[in-house]
Tab-separated table of C-alpha atoms and ligand atoms in Angstrom:
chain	number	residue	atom	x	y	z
P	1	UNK	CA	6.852	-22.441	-42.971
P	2	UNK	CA	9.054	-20.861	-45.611
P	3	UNK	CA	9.033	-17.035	-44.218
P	4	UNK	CA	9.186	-18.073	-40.571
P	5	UNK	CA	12.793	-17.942	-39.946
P	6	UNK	CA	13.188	-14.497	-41.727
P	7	UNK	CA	10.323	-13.158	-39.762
P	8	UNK	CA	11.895	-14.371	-36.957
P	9	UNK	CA	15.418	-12.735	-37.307
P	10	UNK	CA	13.781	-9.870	-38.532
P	11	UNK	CA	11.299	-8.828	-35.386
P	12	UNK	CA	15.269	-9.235	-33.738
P	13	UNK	CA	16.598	-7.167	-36.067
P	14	UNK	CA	13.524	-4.168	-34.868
P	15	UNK	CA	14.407	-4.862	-31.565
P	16	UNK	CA	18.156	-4.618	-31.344
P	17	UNK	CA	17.285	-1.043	-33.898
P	18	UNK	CA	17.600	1.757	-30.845
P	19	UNK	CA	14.099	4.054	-30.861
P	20	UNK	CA	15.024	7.808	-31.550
P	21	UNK	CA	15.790	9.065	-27.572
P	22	UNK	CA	13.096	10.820	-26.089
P	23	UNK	CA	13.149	14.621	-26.338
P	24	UNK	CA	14.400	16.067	-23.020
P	25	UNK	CA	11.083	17.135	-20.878
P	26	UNK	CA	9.138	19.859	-21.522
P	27	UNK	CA	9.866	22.559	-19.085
P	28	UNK	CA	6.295	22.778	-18.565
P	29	UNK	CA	4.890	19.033	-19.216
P	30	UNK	CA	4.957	16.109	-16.347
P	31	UNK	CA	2.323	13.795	-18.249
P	32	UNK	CA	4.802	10.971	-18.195
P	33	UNK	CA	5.626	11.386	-14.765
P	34	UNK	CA	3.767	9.308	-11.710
P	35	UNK	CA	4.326	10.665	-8.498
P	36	UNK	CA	3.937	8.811	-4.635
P	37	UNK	CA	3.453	11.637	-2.146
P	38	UNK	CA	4.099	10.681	0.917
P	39	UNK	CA	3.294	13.264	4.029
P	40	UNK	CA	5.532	12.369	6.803
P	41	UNK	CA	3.446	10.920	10.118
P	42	UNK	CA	-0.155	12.169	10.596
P	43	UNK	CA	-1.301	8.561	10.712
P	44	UNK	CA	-4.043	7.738	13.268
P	45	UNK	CA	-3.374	5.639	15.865
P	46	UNK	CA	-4.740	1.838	15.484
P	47	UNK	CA	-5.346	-0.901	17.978
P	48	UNK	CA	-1.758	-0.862	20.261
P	49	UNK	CA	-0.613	1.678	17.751
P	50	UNK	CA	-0.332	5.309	18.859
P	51	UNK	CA	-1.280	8.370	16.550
P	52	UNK	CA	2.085	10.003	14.916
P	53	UNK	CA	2.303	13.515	15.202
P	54	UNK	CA	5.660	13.698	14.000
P	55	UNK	CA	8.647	16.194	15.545
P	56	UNK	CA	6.536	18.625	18.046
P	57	UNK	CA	8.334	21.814	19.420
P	58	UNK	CA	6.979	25.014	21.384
P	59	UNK	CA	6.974	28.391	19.993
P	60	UNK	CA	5.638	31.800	20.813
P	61	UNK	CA	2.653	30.394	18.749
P	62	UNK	CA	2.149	27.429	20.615
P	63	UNK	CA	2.755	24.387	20.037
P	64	UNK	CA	3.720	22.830	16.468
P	65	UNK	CA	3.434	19.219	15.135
P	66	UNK	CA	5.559	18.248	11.765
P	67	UNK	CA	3.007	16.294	10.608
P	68	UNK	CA	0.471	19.249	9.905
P	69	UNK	CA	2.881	20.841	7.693
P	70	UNK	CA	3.611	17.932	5.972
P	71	UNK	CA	0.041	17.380	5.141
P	72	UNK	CA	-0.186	20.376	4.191
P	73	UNK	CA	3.054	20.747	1.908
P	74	UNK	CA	2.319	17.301	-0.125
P	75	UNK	CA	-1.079	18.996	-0.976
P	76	UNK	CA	0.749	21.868	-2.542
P	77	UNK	CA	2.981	19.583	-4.272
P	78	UNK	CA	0.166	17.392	-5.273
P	79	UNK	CA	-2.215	20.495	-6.860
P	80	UNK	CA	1.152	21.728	-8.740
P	81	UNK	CA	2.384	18.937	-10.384
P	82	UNK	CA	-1.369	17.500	-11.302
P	83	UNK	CA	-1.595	20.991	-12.683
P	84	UNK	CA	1.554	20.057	-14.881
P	85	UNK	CA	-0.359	16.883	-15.740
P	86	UNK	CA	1.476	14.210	-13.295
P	87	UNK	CA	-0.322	11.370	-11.736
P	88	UNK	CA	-0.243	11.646	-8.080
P	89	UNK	CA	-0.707	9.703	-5.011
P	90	UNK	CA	-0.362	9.995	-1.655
P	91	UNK	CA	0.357	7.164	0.937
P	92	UNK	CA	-2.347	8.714	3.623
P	93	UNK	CA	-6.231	8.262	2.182
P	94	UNK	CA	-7.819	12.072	1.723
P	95	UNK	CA	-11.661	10.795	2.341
P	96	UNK	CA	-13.260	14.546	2.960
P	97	UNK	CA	-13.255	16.836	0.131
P	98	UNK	CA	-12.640	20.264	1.523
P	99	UNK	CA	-9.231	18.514	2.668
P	100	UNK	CA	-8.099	18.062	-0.762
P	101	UNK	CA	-6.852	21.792	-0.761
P	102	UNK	CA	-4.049	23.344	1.138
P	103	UNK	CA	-5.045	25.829	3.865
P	104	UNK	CA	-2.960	29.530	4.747
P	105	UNK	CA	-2.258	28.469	7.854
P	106	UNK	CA	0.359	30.518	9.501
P	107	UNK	CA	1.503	30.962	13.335
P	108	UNK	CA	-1.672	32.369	13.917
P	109	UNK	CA	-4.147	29.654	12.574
P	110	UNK	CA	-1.818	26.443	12.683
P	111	UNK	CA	-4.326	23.780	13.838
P	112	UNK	CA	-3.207	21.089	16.629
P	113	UNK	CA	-2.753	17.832	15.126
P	114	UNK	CA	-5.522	15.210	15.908
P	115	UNK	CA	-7.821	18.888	15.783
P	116	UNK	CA	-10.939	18.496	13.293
P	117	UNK	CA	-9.159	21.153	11.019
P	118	UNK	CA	-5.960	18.550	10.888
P	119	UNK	CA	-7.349	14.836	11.837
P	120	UNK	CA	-4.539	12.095	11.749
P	121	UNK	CA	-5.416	10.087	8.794
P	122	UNK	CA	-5.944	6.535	7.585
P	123	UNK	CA	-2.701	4.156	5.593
P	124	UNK	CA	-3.615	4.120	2.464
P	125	UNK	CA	-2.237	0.529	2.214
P	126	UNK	CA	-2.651	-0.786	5.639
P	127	UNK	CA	-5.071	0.959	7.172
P	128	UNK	CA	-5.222	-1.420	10.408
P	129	UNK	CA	-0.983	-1.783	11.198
P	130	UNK	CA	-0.566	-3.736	14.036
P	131	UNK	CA	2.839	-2.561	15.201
P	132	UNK	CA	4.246	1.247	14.330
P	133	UNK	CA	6.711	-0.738	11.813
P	134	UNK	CA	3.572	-2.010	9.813
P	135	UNK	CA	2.295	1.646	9.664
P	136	UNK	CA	5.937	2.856	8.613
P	137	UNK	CA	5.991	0.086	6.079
P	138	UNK	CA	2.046	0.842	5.038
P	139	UNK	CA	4.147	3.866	3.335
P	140	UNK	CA	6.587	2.018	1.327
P	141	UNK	CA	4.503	-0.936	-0.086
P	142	UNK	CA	1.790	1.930	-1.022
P	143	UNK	CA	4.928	3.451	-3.224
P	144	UNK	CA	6.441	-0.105	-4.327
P	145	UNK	CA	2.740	-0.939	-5.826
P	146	UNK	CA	2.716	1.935	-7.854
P	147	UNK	CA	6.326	1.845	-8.582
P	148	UNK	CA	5.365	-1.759	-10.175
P	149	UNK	CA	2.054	-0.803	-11.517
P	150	UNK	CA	3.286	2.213	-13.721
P	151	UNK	CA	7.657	1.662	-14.277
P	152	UNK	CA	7.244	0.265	-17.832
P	153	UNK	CA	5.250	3.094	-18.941
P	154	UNK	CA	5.843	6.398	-16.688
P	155	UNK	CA	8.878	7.923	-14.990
P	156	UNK	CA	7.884	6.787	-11.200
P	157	UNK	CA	9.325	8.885	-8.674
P	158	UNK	CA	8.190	8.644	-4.636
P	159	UNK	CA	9.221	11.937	-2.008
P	160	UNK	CA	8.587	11.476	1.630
P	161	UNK	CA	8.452	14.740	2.951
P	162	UNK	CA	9.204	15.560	6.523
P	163	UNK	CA	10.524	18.844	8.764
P	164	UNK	CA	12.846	17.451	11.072
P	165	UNK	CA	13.877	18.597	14.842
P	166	UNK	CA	17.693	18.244	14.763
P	167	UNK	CA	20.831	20.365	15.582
P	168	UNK	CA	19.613	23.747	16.664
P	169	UNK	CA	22.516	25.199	15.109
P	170	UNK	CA	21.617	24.200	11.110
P	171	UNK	CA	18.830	25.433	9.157
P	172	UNK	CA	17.671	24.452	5.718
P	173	UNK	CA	16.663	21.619	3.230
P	174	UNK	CA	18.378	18.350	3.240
P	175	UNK	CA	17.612	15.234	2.093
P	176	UNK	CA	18.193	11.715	1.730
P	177	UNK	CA	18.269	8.686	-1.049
P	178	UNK	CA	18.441	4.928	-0.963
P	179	UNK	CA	21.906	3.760	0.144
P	180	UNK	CA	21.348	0.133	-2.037
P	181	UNK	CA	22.043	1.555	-5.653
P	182	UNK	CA	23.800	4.102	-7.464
P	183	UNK	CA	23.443	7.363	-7.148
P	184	UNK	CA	20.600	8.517	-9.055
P	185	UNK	CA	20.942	11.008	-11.566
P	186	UNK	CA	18.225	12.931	-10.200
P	187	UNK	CA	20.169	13.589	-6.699
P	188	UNK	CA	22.217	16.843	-8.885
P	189	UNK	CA	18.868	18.295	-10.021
P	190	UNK	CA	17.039	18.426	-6.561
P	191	UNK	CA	20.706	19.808	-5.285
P	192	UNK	CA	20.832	22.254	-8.068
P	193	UNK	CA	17.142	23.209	-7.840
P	194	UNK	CA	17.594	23.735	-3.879
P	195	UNK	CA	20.876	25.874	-4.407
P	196	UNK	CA	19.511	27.993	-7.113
P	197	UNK	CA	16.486	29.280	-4.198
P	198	UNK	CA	19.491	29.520	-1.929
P	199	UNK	CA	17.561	26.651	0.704
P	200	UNK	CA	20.334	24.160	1.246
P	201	UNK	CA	20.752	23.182	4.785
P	202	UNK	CA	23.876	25.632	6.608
P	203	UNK	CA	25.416	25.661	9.699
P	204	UNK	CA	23.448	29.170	11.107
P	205	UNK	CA	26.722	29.592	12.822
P	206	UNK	CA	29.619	29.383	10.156
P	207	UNK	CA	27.121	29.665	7.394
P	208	UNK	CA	29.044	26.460	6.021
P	209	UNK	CA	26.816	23.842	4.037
P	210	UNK	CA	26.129	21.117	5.868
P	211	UNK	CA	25.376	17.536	4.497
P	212	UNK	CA	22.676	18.041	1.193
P	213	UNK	CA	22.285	15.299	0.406
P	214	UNK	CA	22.982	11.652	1.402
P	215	UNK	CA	22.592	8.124	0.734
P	216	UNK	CA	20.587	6.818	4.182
P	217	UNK	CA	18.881	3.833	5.235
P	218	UNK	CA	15.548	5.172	6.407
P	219	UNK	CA	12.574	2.434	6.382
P	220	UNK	CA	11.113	4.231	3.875
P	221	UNK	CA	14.139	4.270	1.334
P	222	UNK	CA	15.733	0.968	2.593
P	223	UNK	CA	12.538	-1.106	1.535
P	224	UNK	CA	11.589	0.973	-1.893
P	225	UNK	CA	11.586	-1.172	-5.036
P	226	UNK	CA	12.299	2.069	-6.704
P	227	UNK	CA	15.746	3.617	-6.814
P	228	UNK	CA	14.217	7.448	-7.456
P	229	UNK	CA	13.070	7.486	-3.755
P	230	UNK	CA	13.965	10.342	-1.600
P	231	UNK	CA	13.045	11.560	1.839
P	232	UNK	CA	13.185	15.360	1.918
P	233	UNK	CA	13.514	17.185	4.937
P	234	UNK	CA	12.289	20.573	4.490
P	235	UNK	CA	13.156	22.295	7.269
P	236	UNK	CA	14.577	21.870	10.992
P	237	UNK	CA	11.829	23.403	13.026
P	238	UNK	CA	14.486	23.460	16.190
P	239	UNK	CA	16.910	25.884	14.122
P	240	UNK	CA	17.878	28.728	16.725
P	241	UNK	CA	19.675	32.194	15.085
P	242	UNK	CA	21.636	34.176	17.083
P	243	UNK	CA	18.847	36.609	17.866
P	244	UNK	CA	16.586	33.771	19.464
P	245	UNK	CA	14.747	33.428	16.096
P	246	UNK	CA	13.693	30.606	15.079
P	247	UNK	CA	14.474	30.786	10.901
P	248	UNK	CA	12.922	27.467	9.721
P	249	UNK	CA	10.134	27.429	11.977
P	250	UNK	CA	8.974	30.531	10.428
P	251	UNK	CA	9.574	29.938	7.411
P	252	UNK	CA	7.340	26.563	7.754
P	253	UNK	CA	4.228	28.165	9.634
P	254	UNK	CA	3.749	30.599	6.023
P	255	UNK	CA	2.442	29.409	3.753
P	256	UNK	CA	4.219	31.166	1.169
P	257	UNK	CA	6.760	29.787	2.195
P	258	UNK	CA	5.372	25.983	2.165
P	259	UNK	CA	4.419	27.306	-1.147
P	260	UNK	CA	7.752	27.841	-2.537
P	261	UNK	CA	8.791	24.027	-1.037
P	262	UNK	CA	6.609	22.663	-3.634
P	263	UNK	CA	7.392	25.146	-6.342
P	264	UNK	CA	11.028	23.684	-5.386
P	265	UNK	CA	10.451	19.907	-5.931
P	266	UNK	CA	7.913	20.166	-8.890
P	267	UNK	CA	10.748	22.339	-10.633
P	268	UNK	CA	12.878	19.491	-9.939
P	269	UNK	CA	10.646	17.208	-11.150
P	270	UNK	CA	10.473	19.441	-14.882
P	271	UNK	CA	14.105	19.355	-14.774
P	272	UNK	CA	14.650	15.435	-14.027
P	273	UNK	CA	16.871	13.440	-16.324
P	274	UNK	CA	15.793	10.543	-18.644
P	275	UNK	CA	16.354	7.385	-17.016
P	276	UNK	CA	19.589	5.776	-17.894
P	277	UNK	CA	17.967	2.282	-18.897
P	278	UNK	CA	14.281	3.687	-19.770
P	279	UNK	CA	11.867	0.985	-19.312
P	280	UNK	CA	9.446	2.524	-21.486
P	281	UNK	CA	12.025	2.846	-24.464
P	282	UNK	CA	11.963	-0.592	-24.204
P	283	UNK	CA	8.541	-0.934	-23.984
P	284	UNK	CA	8.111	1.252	-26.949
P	285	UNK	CA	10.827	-0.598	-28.909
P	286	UNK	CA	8.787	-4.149	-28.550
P	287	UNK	CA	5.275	-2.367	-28.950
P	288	UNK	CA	6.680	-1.154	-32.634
P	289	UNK	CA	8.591	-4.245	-33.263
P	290	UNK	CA	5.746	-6.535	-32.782
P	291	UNK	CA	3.101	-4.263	-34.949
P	292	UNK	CA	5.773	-4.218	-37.739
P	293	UNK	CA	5.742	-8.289	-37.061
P	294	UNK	CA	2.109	-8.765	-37.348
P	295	UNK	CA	1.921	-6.200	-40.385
P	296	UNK	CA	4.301	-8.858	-42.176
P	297	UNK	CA	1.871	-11.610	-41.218
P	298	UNK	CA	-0.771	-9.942	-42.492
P	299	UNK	CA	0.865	-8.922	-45.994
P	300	UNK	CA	2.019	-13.130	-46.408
P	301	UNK	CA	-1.275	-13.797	-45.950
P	302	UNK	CA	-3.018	-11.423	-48.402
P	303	UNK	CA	-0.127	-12.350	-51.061
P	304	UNK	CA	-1.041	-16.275	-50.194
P	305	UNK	CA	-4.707	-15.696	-51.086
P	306	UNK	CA	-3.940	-13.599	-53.972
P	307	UNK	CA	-1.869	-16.125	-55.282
P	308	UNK	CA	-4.238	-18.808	-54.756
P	309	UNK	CA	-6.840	-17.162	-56.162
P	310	UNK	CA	-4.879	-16.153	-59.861
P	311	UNK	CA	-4.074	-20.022	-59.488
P	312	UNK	CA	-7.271	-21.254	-59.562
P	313	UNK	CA	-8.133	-19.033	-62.613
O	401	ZN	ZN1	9.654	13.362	10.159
């Protein structure tokens, strides 16, 4: 046909025409943002597989399992950023109602892990493993699957949160991202969002800073399909001040505190930068490109008939 070809090099012509950029995000707005929670440990045990309570240490309040406050922190996350209009998902299943809120606990109330106030919970994506590295990687294929359902449309980003039991003498947030690309953008803003509250992980000692952030080949980061994965250790619940205290421990058994961890990472999240190849730009781009090309179609046609039509007359 006559007005193929220029169709043709025309619909290239739309696509190779860059869409205006995005406006930065809203301070306020994460509608175009998908989120994979993912609550370090807390799994129930399966088969040869034992339950996972996470790090455990003894306080003056008893003892204290990472995985409750993880559960507990990813909920916080998870009401704050839905309340900024994110999609959010969580790699542990949350079956009972009532469990889809956070709880105050503190050093008082801090339910034992396994307890019917904290139950370990089901994989979301294999909810039978049959070794502890099928329930590790239940946690990364639940994030890959929604890092392939939603990239070409949403911002995808997936935080595995965890309070670690390390060097008595450090204190602090750290955390880590995949070792296999580049350094993503985002790495600066969760750094600058943790340094502006004055959280990042110091030596309780010199009061030196003491490794942010770094590229590290946890399971978890190692197998993502998606480069904006980060595991986030909130606190180091074996920290040990020169008084005896215990800093991070306390601060993780208030929940004002566990509070302000999420307030942390969803103002992160408001602050992230715009992908450096957007998918959905691209998506966008063709979407507009082919409606322009079917609009064409659709105006030969009409001018076709019309012309017929003053023909036959
Ligand atoms: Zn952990």
């Amino acid at each position: 046909m006559r007005w193929t070809c220029p169709a043709i090099l025309w619909l290239f012509l739309l696509l190779s025409i860059p869409v205006a950029p995005q406006p930065s995000h809203s301070r306020e707005d994460l509608s175009d943002l998908v989120l994979v929670l993912d609550p370090g440990h807390g799994d129930r045990c399966w088969g040869r597989v034992p339950a996972d309570p996470g790090a455990t240490v003894k306080s003056l309040y008893g003892e204290v399992a990472e995985c409750v406050l993880t559960w507990d922190t990813a909920l916080r996350v998870k009401e704050l950023a839905e309340s900024h209009g994110a999609r959010v998902y969580l790699t542990l299943s949350m079956p009972e109602k009532p469990e889809a809120h956070p709880k105050n606990w503190d050093q008082n109330s801090i339910p034992e892990p396994g307890s019917p106030d904290s139950p370990y919970r089901t994989l979301v994506e294999r909810p039978t493993p049959s070794s502890i590295g099928q329930a590790l990687y239940s946690r990364v294929e639940t994030a890959n699957r929604i890092y392939n359902t939603w990239q070409w449309t949403h911002d995808v980003y997936f935080l595995s949160l965890h309070f670690d039991s390390t060097n008595p003498d450090l204190a602090g947030i750290s955390f880590y991202y995949p070792d296999w690309c580049e350094k993503p953008p985002f790495v600066s803003v969760l750094e600058r969002s943790i340094r502006r509250r004055g959280g990042e992980r110091r030596s309780l000692r010199t009061g030196f800073e003491y490794g942010l952030s770094q590229a590290y080949p946890y399971a978890v980061l190692s197998h993502a399909n998606n480069p904006d994965s980060y595991l986030v250790e909130l606190a180091n619940l074996r920290s040990l001040g020169n008084s005896g205290a215990n800093p991070d421990l306390e601060k993780a058994l208030n929940p004002q505190e566990r509070q302000a961890y999420a307030e942390l990472l969803v103002e992160a999240l408001l602050h992230r930068p715009e992908p450096l190849h957007s998918n959905r730009r691209t998506v966008r781009r063709l979407a507009l490109a082919l409606l322009l090309f079917f609009a064409l179609l659709l105006f030969r046609q009409w001018r076709k008939k019309r012309y017929r039509s003053s023909s036959r007359r």
